[in-house]
PDB file of C-alpha atoms in Angstrom:
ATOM      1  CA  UNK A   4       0.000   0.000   0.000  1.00 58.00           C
ATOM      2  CA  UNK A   5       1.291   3.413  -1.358  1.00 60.00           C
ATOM      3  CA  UNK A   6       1.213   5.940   1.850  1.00 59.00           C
ATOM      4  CA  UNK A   7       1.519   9.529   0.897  1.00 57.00           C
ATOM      5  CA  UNK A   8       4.136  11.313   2.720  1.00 59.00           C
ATOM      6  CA  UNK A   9       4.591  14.547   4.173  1.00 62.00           C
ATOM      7  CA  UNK A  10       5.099  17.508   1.196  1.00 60.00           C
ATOM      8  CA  UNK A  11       8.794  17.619   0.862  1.00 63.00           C
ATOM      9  CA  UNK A  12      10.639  20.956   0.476  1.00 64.00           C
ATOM     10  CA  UNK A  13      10.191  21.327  -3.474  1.00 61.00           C
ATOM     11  CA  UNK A  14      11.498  23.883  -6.189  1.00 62.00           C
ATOM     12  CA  UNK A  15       9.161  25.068  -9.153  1.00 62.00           C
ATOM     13  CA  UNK A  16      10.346  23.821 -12.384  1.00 61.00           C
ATOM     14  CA  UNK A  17       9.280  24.730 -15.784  1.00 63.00           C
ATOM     15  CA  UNK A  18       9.007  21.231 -17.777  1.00 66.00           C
ATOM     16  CA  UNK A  19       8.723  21.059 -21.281  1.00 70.00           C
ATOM     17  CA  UNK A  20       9.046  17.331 -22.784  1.00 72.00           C
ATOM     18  CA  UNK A  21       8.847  16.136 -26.457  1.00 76.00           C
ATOM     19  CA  UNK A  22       6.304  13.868 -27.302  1.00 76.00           C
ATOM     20  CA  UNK A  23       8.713  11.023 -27.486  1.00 81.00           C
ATOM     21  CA  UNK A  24      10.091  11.188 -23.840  1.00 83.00           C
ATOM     22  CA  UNK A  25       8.443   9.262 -21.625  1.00 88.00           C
ATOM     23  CA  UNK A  26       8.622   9.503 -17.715  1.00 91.00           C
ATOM     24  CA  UNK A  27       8.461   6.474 -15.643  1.00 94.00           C
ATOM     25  CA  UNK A  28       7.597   6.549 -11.716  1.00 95.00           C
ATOM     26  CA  UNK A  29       6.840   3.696  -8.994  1.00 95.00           C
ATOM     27  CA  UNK A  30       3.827   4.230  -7.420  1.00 93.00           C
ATOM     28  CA  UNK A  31       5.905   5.548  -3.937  1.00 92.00           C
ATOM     29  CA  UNK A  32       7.651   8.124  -6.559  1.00 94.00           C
ATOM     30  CA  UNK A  33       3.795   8.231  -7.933  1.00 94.00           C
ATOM     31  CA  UNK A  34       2.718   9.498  -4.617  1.00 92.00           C
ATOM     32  CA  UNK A  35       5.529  11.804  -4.272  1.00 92.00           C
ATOM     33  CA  UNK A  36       4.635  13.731  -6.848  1.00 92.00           C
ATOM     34  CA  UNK A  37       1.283  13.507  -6.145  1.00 90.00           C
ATOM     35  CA  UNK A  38       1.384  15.363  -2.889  1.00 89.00           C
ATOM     36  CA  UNK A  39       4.211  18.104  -4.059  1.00 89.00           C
ATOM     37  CA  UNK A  40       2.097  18.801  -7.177  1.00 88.00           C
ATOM     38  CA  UNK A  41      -1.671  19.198  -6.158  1.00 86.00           C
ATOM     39  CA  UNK A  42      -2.921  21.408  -8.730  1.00 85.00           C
ATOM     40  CA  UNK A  43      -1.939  19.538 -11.171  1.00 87.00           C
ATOM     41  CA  UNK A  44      -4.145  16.519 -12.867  1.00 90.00           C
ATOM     42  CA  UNK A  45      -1.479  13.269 -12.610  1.00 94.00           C
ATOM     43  CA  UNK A  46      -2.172   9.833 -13.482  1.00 93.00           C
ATOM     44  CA  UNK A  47      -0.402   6.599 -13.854  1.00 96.00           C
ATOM     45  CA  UNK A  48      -0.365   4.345 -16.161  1.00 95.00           C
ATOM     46  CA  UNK A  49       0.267   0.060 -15.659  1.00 96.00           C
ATOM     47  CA  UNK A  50       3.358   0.697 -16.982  1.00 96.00           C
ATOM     48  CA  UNK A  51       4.363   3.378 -15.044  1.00 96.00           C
ATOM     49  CA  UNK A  52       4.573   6.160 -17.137  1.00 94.00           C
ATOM     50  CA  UNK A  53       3.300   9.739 -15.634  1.00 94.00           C
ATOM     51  CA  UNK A  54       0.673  11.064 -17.555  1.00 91.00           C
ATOM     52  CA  UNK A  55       0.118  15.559 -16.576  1.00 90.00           C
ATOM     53  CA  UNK A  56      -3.020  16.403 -18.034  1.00 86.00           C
ATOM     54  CA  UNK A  57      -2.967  19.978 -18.625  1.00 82.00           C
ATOM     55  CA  UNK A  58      -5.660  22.080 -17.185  1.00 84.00           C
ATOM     56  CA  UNK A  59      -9.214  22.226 -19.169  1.00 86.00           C
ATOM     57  CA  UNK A  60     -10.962  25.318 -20.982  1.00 88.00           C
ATOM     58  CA  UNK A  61     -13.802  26.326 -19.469  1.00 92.00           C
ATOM     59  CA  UNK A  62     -16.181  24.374 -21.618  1.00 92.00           C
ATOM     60  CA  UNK A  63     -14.627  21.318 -20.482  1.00 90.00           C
ATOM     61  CA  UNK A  64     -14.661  22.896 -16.834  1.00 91.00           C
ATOM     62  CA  UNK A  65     -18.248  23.604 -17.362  1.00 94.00           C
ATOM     63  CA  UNK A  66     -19.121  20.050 -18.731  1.00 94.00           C
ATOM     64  CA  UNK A  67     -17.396  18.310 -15.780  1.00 92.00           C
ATOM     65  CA  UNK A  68     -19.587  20.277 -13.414  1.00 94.00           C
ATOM     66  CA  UNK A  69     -22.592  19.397 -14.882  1.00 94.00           C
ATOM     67  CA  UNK A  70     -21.730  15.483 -15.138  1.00 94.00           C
ATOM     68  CA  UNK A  71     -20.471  15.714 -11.606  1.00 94.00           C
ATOM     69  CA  UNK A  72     -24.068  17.848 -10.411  1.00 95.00           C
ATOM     70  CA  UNK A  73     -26.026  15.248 -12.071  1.00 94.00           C
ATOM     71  CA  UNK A  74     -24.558  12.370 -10.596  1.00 95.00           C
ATOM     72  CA  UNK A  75     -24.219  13.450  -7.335  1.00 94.00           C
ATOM     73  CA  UNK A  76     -28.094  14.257  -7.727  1.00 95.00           C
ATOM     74  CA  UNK A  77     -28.286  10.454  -8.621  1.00 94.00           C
ATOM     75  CA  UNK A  78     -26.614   9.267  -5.841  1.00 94.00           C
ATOM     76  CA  UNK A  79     -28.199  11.472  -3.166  1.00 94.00           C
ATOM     77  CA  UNK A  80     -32.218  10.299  -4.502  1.00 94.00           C
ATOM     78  CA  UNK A  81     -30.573   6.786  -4.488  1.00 90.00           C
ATOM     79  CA  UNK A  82     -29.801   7.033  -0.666  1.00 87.00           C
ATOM     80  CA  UNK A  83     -26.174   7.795  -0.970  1.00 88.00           C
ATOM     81  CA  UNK A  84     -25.353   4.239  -1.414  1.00 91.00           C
ATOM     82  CA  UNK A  85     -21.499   3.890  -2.147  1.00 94.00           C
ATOM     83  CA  UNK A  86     -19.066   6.437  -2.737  1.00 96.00           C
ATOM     84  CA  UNK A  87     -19.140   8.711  -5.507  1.00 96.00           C
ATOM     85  CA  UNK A  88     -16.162  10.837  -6.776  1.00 96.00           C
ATOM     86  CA  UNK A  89     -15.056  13.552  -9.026  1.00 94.00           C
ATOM     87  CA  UNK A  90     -12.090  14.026 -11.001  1.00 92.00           C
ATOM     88  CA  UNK A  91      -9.564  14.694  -8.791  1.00 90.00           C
ATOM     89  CA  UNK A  92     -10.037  11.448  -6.900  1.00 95.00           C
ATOM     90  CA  UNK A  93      -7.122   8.851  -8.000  1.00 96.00           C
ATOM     91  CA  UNK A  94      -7.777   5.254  -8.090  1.00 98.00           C
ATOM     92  CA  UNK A  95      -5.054   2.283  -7.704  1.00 97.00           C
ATOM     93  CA  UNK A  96      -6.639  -0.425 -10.465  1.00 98.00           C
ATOM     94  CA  UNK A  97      -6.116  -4.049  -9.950  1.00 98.00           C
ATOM     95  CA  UNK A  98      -3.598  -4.023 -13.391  1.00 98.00           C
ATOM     96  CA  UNK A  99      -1.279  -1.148 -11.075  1.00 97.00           C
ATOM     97  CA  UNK A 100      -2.624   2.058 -12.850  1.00 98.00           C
ATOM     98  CA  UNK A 101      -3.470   4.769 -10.601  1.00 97.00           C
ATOM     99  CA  UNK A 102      -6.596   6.693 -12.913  1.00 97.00           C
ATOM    100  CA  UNK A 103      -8.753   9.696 -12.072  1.00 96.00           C
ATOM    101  CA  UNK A 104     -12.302   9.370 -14.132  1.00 97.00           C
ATOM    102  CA  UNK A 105     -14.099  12.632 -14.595  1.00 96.00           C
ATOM    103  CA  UNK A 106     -16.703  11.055 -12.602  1.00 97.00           C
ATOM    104  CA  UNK A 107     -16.888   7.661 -10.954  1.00 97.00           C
ATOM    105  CA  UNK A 108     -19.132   5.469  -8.435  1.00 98.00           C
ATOM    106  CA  UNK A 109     -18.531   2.546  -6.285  1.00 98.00           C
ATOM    107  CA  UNK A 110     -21.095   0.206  -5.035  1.00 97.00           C
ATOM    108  CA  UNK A 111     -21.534  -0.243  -1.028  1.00 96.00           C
ATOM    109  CA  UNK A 112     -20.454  -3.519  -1.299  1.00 97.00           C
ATOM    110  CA  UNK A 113     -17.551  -3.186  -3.348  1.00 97.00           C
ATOM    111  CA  UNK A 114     -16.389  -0.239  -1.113  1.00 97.00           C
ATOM    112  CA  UNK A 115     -17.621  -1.564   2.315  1.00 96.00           C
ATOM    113  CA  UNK A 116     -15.052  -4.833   1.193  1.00 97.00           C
ATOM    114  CA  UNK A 117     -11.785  -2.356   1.377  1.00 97.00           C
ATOM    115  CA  UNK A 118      -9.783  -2.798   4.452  1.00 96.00           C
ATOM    116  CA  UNK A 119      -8.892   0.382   5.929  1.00 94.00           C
ATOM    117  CA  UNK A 120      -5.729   0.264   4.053  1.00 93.00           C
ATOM    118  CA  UNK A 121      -6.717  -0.669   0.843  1.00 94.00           C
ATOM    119  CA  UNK A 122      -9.000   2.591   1.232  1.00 92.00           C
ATOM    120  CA  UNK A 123      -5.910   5.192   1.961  1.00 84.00           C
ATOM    121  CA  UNK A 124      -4.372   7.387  -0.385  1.00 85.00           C
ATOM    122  CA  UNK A 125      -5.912   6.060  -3.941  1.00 94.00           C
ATOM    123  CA  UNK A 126      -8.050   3.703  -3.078  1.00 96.00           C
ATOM    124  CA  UNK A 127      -6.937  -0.327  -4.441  1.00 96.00           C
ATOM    125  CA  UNK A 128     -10.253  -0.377  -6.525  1.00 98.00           C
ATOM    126  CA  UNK A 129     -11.823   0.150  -9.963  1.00 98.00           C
ATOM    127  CA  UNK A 130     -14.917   2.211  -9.644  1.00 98.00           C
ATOM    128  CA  UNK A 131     -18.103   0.622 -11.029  1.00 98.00           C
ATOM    129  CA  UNK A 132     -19.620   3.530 -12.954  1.00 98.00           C
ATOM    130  CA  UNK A 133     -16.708   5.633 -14.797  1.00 98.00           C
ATOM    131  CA  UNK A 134     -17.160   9.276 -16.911  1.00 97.00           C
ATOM    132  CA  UNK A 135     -14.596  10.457 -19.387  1.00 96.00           C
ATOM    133  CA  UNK A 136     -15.227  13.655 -20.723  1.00 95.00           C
ATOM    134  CA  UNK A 137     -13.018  14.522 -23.917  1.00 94.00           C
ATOM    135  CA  UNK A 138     -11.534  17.864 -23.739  1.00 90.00           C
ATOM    136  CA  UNK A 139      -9.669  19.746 -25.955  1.00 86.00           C
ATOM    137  CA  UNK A 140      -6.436  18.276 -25.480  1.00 85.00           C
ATOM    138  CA  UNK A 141      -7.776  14.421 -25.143  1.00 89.00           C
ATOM    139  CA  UNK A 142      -7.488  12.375 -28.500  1.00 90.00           C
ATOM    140  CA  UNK A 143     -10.149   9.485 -29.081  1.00 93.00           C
ATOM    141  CA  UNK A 144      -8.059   6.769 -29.514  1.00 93.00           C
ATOM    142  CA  UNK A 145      -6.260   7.597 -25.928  1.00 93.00           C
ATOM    143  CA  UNK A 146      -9.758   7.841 -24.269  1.00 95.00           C
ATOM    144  CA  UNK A 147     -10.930   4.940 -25.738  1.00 96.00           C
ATOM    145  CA  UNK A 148      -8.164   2.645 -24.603  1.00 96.00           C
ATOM    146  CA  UNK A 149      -8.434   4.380 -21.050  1.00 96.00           C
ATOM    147  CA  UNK A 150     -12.365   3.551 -21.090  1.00 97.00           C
ATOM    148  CA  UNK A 151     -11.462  -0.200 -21.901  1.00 98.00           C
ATOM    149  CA  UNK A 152      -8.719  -0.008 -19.425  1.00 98.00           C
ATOM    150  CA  UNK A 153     -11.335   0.366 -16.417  1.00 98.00           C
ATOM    151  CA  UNK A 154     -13.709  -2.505 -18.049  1.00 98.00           C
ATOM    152  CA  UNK A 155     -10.985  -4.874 -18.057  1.00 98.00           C
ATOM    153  CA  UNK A 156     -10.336  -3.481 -14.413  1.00 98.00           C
ATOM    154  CA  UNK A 157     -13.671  -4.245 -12.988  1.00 98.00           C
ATOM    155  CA  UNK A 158     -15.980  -1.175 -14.169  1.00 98.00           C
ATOM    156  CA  UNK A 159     -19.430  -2.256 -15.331  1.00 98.00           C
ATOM    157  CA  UNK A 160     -20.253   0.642 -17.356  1.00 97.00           C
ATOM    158  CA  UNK A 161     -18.263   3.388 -18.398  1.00 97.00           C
ATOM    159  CA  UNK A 162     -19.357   6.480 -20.230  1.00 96.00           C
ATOM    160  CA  UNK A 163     -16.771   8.219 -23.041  1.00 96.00           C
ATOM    161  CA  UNK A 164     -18.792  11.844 -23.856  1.00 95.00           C
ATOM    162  CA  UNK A 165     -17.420  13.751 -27.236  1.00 93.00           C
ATOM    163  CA  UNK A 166     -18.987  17.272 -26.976  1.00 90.00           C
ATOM    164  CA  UNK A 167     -16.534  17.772 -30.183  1.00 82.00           C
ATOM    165  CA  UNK A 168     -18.375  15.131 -31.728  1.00 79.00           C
ATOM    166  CA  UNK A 169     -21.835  14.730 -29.908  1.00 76.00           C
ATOM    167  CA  UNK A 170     -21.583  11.056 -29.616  1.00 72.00           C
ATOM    168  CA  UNK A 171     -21.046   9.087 -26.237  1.00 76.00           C
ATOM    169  CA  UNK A 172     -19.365   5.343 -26.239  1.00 74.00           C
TER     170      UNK A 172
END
């Protein structure tokens, strides 16, 4: 289990890489970062390359508030069963990911099964119900291999929305 430390004495760094360059973390480095580096959007991938997603426009903003609003009105006429979560919640996936949906849920079971460990930090679970909302920066193919990423993780229905192309996978 990946604790988060204390925040480290840091310097501010302008980083610029080329497409080609890939950056490769452990989960501890992961969590690191993580904690020096909270405004920024970070994610993991199985292999452990760092992923920064760069802050959205305000469309995107705007669309992520609404999915977020209307789920959260879901959940609370539900009974507030499970855990829901918004995008700056980071998840630990069985395959060794660590992924932030836009939106996600977790059943009371599946979240009532976590030890109190498994629960710290980003939690050691693949949300049920995932939203990806493409923004301006996200390509298709990327998304869609992300989406299938949480299926083959556990999720039992994910949601890809393309305002750019008004279609939803």
């Amino acid at each position: 289990m990946v604790q988060i430390p204390a925040k480290p004495e840091t310097e501010t760094l302008l980083l610029e890489l080329p497409k080609t360059l890939k950056l490769y973390v452990t989960q501890e480095q992961f969590a690191v970062l993580a904690v020096c580096n909270r405004e920024l959007q970070l994610e993991r991938t199985a292999r452990g390359e760092l992923i920064v997603n760069p802050p959205t426009g305000w469309e995107t903003g705007e669309r992520n508030f609404s999915i977020i609003g209307q789920l959260y009105h879901w959940y609370e006429e539900n009974g507030a069963l499970g855990k829901a979560f918004e995008c700056s919640t980071g998840f630990t996936l069985p395959n060794g990911a660590i992924r932030s949906p836009d939106a996600g849920w977790i059943s009371p079971e599946r979240w009532e099964a976590l030890t109190d460990e498994q629960r710290s930090t980003f939690p050691n679970i693949c949300p049920d119900f995932v939203v990806e909302l493409r923004s301006e920066s996200d390509t298709l193919p990327s998304l869609r291999e992300k989406m299938q990423e949480y299926i083959d993780n556990g999720a039992k229905l994910g949601w890809l929305l393309d305002p750019q192309f008004y279609f939803a996978d």
